[in-house]
mmCIF file of C-alpha atoms and ligand atoms in Angstrom:
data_model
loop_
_atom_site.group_PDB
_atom_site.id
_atom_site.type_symbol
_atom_site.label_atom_id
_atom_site.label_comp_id
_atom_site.label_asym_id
_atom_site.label_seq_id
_atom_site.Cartn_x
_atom_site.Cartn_y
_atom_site.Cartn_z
ATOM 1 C CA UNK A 1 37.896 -3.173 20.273
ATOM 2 C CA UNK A 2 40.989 -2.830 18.061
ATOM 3 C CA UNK A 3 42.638 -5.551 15.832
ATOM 4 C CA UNK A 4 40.796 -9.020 15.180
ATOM 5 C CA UNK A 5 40.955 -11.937 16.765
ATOM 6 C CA UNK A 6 41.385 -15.474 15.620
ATOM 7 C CA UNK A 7 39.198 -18.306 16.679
ATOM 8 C CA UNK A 8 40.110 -21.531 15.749
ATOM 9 C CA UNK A 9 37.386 -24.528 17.279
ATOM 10 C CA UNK A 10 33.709 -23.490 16.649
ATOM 11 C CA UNK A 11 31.957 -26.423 17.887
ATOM 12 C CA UNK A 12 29.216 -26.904 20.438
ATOM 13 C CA UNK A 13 31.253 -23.949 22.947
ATOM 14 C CA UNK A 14 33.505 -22.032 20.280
ATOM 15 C CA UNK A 15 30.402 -21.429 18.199
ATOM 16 C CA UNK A 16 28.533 -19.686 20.851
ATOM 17 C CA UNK A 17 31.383 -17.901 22.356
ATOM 18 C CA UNK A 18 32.229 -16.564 18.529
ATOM 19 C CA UNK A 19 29.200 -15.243 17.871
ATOM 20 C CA UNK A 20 29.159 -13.361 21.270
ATOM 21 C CA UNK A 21 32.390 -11.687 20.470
ATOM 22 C CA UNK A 22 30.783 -10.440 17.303
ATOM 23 C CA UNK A 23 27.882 -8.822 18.996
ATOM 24 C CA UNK A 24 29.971 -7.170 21.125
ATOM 25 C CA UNK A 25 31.381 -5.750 17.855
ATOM 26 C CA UNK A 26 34.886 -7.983 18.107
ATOM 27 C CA UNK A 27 35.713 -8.432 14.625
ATOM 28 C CA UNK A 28 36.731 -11.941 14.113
ATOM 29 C CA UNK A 29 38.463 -14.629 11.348
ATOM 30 C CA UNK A 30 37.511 -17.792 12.357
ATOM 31 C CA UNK A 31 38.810 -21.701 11.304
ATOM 32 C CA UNK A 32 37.681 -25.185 12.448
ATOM 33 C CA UNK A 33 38.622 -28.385 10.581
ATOM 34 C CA UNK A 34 35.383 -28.686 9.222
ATOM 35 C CA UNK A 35 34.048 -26.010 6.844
ATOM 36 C CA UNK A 36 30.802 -26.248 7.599
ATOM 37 C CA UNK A 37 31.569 -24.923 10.810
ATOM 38 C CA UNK A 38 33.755 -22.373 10.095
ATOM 39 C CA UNK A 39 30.873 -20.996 7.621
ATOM 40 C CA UNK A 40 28.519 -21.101 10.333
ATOM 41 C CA UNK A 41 29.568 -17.925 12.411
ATOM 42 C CA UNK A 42 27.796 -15.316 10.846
ATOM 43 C CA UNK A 43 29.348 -12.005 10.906
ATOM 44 C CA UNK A 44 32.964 -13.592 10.966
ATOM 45 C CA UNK A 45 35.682 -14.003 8.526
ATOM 46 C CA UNK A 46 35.600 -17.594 7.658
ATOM 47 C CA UNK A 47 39.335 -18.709 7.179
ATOM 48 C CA UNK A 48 40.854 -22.242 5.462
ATOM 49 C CA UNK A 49 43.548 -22.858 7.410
ATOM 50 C CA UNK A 50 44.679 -21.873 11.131
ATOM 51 C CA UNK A 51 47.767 -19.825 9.464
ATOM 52 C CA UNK A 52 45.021 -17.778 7.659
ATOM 53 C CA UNK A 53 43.231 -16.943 10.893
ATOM 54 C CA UNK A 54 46.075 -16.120 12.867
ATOM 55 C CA UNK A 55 48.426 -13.974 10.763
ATOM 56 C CA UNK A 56 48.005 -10.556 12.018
ATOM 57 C CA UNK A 57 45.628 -11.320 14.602
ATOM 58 C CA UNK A 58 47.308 -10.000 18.084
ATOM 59 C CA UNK A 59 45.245 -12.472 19.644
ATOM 60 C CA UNK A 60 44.083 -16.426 19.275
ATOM 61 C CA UNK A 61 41.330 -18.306 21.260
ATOM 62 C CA UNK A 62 41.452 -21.827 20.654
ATOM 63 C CA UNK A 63 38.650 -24.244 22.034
ATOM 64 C CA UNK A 64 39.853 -27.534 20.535
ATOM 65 C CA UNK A 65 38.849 -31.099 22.080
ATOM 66 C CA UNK A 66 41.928 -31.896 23.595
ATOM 67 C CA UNK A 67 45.819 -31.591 24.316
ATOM 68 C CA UNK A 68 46.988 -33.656 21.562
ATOM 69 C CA UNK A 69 44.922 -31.454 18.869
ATOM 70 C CA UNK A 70 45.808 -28.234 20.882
ATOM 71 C CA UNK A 71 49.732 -28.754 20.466
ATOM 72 C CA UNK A 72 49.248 -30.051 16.709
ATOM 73 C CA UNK A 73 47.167 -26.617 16.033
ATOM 74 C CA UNK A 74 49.439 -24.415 18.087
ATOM 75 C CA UNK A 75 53.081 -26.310 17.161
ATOM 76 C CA UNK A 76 51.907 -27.685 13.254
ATOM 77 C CA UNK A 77 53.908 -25.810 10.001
ATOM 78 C CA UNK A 78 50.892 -23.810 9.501
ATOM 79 C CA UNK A 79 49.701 -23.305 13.105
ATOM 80 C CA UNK A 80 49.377 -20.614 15.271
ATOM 81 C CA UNK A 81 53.068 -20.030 17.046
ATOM 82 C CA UNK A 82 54.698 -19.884 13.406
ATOM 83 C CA UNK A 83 51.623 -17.001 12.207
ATOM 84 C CA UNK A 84 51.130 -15.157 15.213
ATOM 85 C CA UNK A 85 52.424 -11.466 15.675
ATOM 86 C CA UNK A 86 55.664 -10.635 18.089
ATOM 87 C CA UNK A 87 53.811 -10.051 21.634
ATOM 88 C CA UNK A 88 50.621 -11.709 20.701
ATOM 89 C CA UNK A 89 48.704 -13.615 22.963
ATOM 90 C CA UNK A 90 46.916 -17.163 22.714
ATOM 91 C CA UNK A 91 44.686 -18.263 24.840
ATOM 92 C CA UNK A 92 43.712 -21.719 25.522
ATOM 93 C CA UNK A 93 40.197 -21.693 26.234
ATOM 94 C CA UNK A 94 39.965 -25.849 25.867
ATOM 95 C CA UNK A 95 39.993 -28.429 28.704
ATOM 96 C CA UNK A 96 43.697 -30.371 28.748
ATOM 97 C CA UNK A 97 46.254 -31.108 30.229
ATOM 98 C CA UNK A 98 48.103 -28.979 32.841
ATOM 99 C CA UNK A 99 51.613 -30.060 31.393
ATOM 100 C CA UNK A 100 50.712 -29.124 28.027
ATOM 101 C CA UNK A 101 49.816 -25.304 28.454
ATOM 102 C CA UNK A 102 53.116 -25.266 30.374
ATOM 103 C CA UNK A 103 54.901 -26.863 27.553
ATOM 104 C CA UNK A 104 52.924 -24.627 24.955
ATOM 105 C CA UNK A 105 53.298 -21.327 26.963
ATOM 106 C CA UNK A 106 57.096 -22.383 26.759
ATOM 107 C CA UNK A 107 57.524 -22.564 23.302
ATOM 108 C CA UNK A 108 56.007 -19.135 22.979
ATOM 109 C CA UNK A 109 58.026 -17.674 25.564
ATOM 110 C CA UNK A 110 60.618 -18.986 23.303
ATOM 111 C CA UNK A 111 59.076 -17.199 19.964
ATOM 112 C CA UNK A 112 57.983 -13.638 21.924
ATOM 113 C CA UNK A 113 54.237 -14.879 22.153
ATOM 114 C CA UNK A 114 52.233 -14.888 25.421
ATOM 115 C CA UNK A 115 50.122 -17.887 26.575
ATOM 116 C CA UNK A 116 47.973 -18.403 28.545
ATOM 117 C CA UNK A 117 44.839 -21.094 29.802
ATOM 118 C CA UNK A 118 41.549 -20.096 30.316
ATOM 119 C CA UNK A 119 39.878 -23.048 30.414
ATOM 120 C CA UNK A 120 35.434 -22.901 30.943
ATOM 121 C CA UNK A 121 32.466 -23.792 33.174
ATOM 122 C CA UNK A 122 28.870 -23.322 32.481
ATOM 123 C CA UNK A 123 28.376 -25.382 29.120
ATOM 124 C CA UNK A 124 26.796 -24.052 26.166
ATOM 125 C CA UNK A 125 23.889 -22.882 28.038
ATOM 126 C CA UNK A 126 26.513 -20.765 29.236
ATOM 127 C CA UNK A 127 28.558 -20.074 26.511
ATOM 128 C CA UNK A 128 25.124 -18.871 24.857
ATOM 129 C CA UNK A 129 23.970 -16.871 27.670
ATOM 130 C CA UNK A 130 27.667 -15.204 28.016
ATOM 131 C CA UNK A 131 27.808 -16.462 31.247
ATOM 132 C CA UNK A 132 30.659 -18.781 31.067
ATOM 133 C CA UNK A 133 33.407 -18.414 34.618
ATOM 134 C CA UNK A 134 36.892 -18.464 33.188
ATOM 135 C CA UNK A 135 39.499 -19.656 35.241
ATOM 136 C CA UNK A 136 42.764 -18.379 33.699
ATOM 137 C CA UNK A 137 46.804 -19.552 34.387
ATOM 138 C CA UNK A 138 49.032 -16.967 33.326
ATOM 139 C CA UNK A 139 50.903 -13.810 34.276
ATOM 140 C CA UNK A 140 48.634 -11.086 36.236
ATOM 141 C CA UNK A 141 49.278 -8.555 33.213
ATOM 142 C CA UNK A 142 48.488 -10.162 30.503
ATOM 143 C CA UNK A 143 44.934 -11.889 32.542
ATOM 144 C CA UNK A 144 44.372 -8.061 33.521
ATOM 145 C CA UNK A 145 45.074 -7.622 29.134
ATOM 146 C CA UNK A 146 42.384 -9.906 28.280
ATOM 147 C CA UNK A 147 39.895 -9.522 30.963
ATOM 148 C CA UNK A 148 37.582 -7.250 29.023
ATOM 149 C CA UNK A 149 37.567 -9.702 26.132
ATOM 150 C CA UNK A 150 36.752 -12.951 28.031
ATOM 151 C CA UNK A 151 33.707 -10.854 29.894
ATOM 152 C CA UNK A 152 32.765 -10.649 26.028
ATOM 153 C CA UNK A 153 31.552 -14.311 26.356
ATOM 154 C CA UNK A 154 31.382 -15.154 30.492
ATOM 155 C CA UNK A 155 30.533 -13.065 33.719
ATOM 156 C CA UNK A 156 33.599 -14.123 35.610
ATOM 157 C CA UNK A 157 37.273 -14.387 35.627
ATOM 158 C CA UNK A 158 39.314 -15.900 37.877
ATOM 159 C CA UNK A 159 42.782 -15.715 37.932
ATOM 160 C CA UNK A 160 44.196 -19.028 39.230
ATOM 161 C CA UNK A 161 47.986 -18.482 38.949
ATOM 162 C CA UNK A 162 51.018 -19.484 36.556
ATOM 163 C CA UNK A 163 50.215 -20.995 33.299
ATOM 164 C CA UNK A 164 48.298 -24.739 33.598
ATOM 165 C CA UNK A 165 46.703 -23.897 37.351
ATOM 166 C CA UNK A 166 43.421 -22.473 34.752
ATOM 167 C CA UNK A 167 43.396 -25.974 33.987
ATOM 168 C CA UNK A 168 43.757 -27.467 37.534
ATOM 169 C CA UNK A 169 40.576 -25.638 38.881
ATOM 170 C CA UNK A 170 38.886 -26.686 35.886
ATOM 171 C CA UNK A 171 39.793 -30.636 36.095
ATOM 172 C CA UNK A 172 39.054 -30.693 39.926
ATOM 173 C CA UNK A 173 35.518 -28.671 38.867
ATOM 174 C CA UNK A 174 34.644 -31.700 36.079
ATOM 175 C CA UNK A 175 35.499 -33.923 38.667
ATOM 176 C CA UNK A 176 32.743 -33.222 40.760
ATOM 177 C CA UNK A 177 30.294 -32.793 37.894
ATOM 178 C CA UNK A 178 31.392 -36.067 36.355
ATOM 179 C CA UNK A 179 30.308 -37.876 39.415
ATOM 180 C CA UNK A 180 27.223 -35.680 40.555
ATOM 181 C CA UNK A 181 25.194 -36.283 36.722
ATOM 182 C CA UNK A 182 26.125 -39.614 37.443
ATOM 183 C CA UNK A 183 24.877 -39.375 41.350
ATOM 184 C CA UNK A 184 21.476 -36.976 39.572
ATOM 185 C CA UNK A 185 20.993 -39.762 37.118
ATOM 186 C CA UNK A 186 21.138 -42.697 39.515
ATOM 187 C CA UNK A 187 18.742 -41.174 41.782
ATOM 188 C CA UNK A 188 16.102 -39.699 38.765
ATOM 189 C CA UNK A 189 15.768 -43.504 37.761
ATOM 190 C CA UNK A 190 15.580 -44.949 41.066
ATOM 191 C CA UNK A 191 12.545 -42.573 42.237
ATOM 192 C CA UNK A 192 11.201 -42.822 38.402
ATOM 193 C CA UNK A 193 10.901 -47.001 38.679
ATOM 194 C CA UNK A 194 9.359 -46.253 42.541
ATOM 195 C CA UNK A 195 6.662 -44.618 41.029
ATOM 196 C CA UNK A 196 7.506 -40.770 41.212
ATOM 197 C CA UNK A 197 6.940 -38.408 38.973
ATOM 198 C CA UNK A 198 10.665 -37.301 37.859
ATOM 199 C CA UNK A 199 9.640 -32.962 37.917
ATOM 200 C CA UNK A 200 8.267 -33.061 41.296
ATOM 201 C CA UNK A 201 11.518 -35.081 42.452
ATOM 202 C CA UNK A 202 13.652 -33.024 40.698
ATOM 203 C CA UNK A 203 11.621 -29.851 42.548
ATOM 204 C CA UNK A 204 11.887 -31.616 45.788
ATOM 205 C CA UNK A 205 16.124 -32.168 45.317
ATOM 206 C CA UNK A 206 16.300 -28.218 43.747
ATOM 207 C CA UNK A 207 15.207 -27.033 47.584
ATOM 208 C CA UNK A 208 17.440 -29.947 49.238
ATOM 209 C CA UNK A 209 20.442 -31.483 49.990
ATOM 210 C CA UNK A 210 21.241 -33.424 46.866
ATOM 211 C CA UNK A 211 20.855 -30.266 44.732
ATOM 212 C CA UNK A 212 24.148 -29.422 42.296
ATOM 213 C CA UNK A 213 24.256 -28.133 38.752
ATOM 214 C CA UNK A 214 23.569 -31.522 37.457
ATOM 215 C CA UNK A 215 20.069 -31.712 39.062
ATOM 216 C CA UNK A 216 18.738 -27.730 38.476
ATOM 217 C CA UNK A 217 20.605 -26.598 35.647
ATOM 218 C CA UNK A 218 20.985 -29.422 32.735
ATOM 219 C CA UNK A 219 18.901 -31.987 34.578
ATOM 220 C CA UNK A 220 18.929 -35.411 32.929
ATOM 221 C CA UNK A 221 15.200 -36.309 32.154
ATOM 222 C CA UNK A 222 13.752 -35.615 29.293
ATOM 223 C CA UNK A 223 11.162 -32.941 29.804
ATOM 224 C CA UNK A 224 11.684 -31.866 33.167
ATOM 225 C CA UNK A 225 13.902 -28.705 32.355
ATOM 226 C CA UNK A 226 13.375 -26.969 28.773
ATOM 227 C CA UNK A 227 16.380 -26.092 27.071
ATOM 228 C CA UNK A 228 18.874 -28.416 28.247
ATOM 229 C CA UNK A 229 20.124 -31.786 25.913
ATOM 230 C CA UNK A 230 18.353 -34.100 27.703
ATOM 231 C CA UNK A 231 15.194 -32.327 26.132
ATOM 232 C CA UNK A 232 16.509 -32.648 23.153
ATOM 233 C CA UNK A 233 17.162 -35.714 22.389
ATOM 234 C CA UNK A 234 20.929 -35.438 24.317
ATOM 235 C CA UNK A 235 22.103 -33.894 21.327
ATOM 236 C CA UNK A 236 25.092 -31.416 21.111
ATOM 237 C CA UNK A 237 26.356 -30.119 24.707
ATOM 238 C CA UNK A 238 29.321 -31.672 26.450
ATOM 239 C CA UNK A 239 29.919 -34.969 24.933
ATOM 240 C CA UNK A 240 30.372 -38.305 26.360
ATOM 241 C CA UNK A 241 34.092 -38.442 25.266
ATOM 242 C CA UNK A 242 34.662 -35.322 26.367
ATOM 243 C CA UNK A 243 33.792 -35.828 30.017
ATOM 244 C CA UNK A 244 35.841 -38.896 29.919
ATOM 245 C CA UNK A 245 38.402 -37.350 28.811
ATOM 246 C CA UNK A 246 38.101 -34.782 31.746
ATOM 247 C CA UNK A 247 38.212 -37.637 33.978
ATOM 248 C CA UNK A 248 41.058 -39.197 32.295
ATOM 249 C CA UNK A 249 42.588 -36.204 32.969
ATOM 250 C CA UNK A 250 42.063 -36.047 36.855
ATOM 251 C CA UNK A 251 42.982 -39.149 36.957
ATOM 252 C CA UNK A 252 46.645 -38.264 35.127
ATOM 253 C CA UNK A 253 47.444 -35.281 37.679
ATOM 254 C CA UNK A 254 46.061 -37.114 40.644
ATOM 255 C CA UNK A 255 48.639 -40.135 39.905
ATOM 256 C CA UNK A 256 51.355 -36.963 39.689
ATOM 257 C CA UNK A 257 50.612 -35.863 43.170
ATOM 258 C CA UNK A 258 49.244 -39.090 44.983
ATOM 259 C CA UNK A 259 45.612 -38.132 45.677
ATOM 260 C CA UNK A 260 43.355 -40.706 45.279
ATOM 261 C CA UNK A 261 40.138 -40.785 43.361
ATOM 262 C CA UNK A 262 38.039 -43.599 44.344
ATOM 263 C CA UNK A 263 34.748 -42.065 42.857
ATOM 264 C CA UNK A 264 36.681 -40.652 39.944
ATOM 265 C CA UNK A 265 37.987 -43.801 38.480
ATOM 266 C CA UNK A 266 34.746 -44.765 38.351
ATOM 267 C CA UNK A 267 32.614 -41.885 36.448
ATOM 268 C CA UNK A 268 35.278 -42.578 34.065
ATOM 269 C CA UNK A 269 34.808 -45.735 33.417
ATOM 270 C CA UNK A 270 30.858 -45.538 33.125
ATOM 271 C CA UNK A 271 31.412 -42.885 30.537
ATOM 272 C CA UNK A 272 34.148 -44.922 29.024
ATOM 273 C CA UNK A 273 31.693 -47.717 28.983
ATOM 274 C CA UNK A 274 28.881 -45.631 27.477
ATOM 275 C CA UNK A 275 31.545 -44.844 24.859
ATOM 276 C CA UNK A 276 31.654 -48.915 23.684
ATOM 277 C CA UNK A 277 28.029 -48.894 23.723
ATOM 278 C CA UNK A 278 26.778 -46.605 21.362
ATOM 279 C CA UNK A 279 26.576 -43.040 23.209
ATOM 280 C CA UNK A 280 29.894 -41.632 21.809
ATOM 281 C CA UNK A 281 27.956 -38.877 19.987
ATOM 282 C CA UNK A 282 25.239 -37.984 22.607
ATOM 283 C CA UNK A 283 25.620 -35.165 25.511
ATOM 284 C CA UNK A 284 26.813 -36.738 28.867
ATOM 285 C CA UNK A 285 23.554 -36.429 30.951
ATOM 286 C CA UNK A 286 22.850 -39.628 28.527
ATOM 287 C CA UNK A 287 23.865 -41.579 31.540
ATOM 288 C CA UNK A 288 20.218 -41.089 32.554
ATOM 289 C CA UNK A 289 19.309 -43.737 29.445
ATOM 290 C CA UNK A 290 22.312 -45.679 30.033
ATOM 291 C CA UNK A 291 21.105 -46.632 33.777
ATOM 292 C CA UNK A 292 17.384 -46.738 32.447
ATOM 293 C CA UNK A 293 18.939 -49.490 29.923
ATOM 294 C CA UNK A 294 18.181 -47.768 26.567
ATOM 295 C CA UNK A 295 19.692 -46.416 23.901
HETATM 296 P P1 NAD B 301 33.219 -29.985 20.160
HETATM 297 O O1 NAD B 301 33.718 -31.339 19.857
HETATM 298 O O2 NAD B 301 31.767 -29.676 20.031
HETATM 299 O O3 NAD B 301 34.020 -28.882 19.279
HETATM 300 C C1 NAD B 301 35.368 -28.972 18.953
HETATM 301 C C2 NAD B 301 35.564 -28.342 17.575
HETATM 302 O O4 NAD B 301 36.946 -28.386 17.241
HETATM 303 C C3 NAD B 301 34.806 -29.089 16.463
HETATM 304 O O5 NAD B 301 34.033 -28.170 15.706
HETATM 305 C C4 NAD B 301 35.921 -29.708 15.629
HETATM 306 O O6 NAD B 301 35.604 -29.798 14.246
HETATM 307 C C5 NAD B 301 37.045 -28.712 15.866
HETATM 308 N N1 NAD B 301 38.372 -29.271 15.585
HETATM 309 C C6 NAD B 301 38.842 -30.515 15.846
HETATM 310 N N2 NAD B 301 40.119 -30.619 15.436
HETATM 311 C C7 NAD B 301 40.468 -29.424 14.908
HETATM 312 C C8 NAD B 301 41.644 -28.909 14.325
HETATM 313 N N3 NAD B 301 42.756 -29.658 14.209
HETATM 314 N N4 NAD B 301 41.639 -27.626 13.901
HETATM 315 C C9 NAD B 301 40.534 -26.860 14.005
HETATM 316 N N5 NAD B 301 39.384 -27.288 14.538
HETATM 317 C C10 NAD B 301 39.350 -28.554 14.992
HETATM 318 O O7 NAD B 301 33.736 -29.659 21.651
HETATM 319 P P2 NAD B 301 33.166 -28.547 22.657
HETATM 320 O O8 NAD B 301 32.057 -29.139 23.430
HETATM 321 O O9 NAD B 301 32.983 -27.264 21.947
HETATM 322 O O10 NAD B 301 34.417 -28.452 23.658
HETATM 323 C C11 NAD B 301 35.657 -27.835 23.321
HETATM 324 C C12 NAD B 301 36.563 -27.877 24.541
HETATM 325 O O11 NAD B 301 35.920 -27.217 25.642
HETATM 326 C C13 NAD B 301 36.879 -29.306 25.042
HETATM 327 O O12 NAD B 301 38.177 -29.347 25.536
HETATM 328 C C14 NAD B 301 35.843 -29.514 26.156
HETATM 329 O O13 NAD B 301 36.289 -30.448 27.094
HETATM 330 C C15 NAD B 301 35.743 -28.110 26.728
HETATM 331 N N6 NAD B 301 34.457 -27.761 27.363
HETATM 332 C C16 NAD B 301 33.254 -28.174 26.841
HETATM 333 C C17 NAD B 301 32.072 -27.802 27.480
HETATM 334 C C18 NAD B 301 30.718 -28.231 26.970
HETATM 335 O O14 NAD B 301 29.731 -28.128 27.730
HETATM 336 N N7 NAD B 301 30.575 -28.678 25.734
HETATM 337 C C19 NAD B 301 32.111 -27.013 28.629
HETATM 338 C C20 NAD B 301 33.335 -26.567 29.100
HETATM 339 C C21 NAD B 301 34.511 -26.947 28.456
#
């Protein structure tokens, strides 16, 4: 298990993933912005600053919100290329943009430090669980390096090819879950107002066509599936911004390359809208309220 590792992000998916590193004996100093996080990862060496984390750590995990805080963290006077150890690696576990890791993995390049993406799917049920698919961009070596450590906190790893392509597979995968909670939710208030009971619905979907991830695994209705935000008041999970942002995201590359994204446009601005109205700080399935028309 060797030298520790830094982890620098320990909210609703860096949290979970820590602690799963530490029970698999990974020794760990972590650091997020706000000390109350930082201080909740027992078993961890809570750090004050990134440089603190990183020095002497041969490698980083970073699961920050997005591509602007990403660079600042990895690029700032105190961040992680300017503390990090000749031939260490970072890895970019967070959801941004293609051009950035590329950028990012540059500048390391440039400083003897691997990078690489390995962006996530499965949530925090599966960042809990340890069942979290990574979907990594970098050089075959150094993915074949850190396999072992990412099946620390998920059950699969795919190698998508150079540095940023972890992060197209994993925009073109929000895509479709953007629109299909959306699609769940529409359909879970329709048959709701018609009179049916939202669990047997959901059962009926689960064995049919309209069945995705959205509908059996963090279904929107409260109380139909334990466990899951909508149960709990939609709080924690994958924020509302952050979905958006996903979206956003699509959006960017797809105006790169020409495809278009009828459907996608649109997700994003219903969870763009939900943003204006009060549902910044709830889990996305929320769009289940925001059709039902409360808050
Ligand atoms: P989150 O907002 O819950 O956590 C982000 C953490 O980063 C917070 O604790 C915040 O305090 C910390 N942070 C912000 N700025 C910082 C800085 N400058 N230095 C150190 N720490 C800082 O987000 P999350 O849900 O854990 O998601 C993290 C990333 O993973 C995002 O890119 C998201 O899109 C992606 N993702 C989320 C999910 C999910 O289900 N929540 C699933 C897959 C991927």
């Amino acid at each position: 298990n060797g030298s520790s590792i830094a982890f620098i992000g320990l909210g609703n998916m860096g949290a979970r993933m820590a602690r799963n590193l530490i029970k698999k004996g990974r020794s760990l100093k972590v650091y997020d912005v706000v000390p109350s996080a930082t201080a909740a990862v027992e078993g961890a060496t809570p750090c004050k600053t990134p440089e603190e984390a990183v020095k002497g750590s041969s490698i980083v995990i970073t699961m920050l919100p997005t591509g602007k805080i990403v660079k600042e963290t990895v690029l700032g006077d105190n961040g992680i290329l300017n503390n990090a150890p000749k031939n260490g690696i970072i890895l970019d576990c967070s959801t941004v943009e293609p051009a950035v890791e590329q950028e990012l993995s540059q500048k390391a390049k440039e400083r003897g430090i691997r990078y690489m993406d390995a962006p996530v799917s499965g949530g925090i049920v599966g960042a809990e669980a340890a069942t979290l698919t990574f979907m990594v961009g970098g050089d075959k070596p150094d993915v074949d390096e850190v396999e072992p450590l990412l099946l620390n906190m998920g059950a699969k790893v795919h190698h998508c090819g150079k540095v940023g392509a972890g992060q197209i597979a994993k925009i073109c995968n929000n895509l479709i879950l953007g629109i299909t909670m959306i699609g769940t939710a529409e359909a879970m208030n329709l048959g709701a107002k018609l009179g049916l009971d939202p669990k047997l619905l959901t059962s009926i979907v689960n064995i049919s066509s309209g069945r995705s991830w959205s509908s059996d695994t963090y279904n929107p209705v409260p109380g139909v599936m334990e466990n899951v935000p909508a149960s709990k008041g939609y709080k924690g999970g994958f924020l509302v911004p952050l979905i958006a942002k996903d979206l956003g995201l699509a959006e960017g590359s797809a105006l790169e390359c020409g495809a278009p994204l009828p459907l996608g446009a649109l997700a994003h601005q219903i969870y763009r809208t939900m943003i204006s109205n009060g549902y910044e700080e709830k889990d996305f399935s929320s769009v289940y309220q925001f059709l039902k028309g409360v808050k």
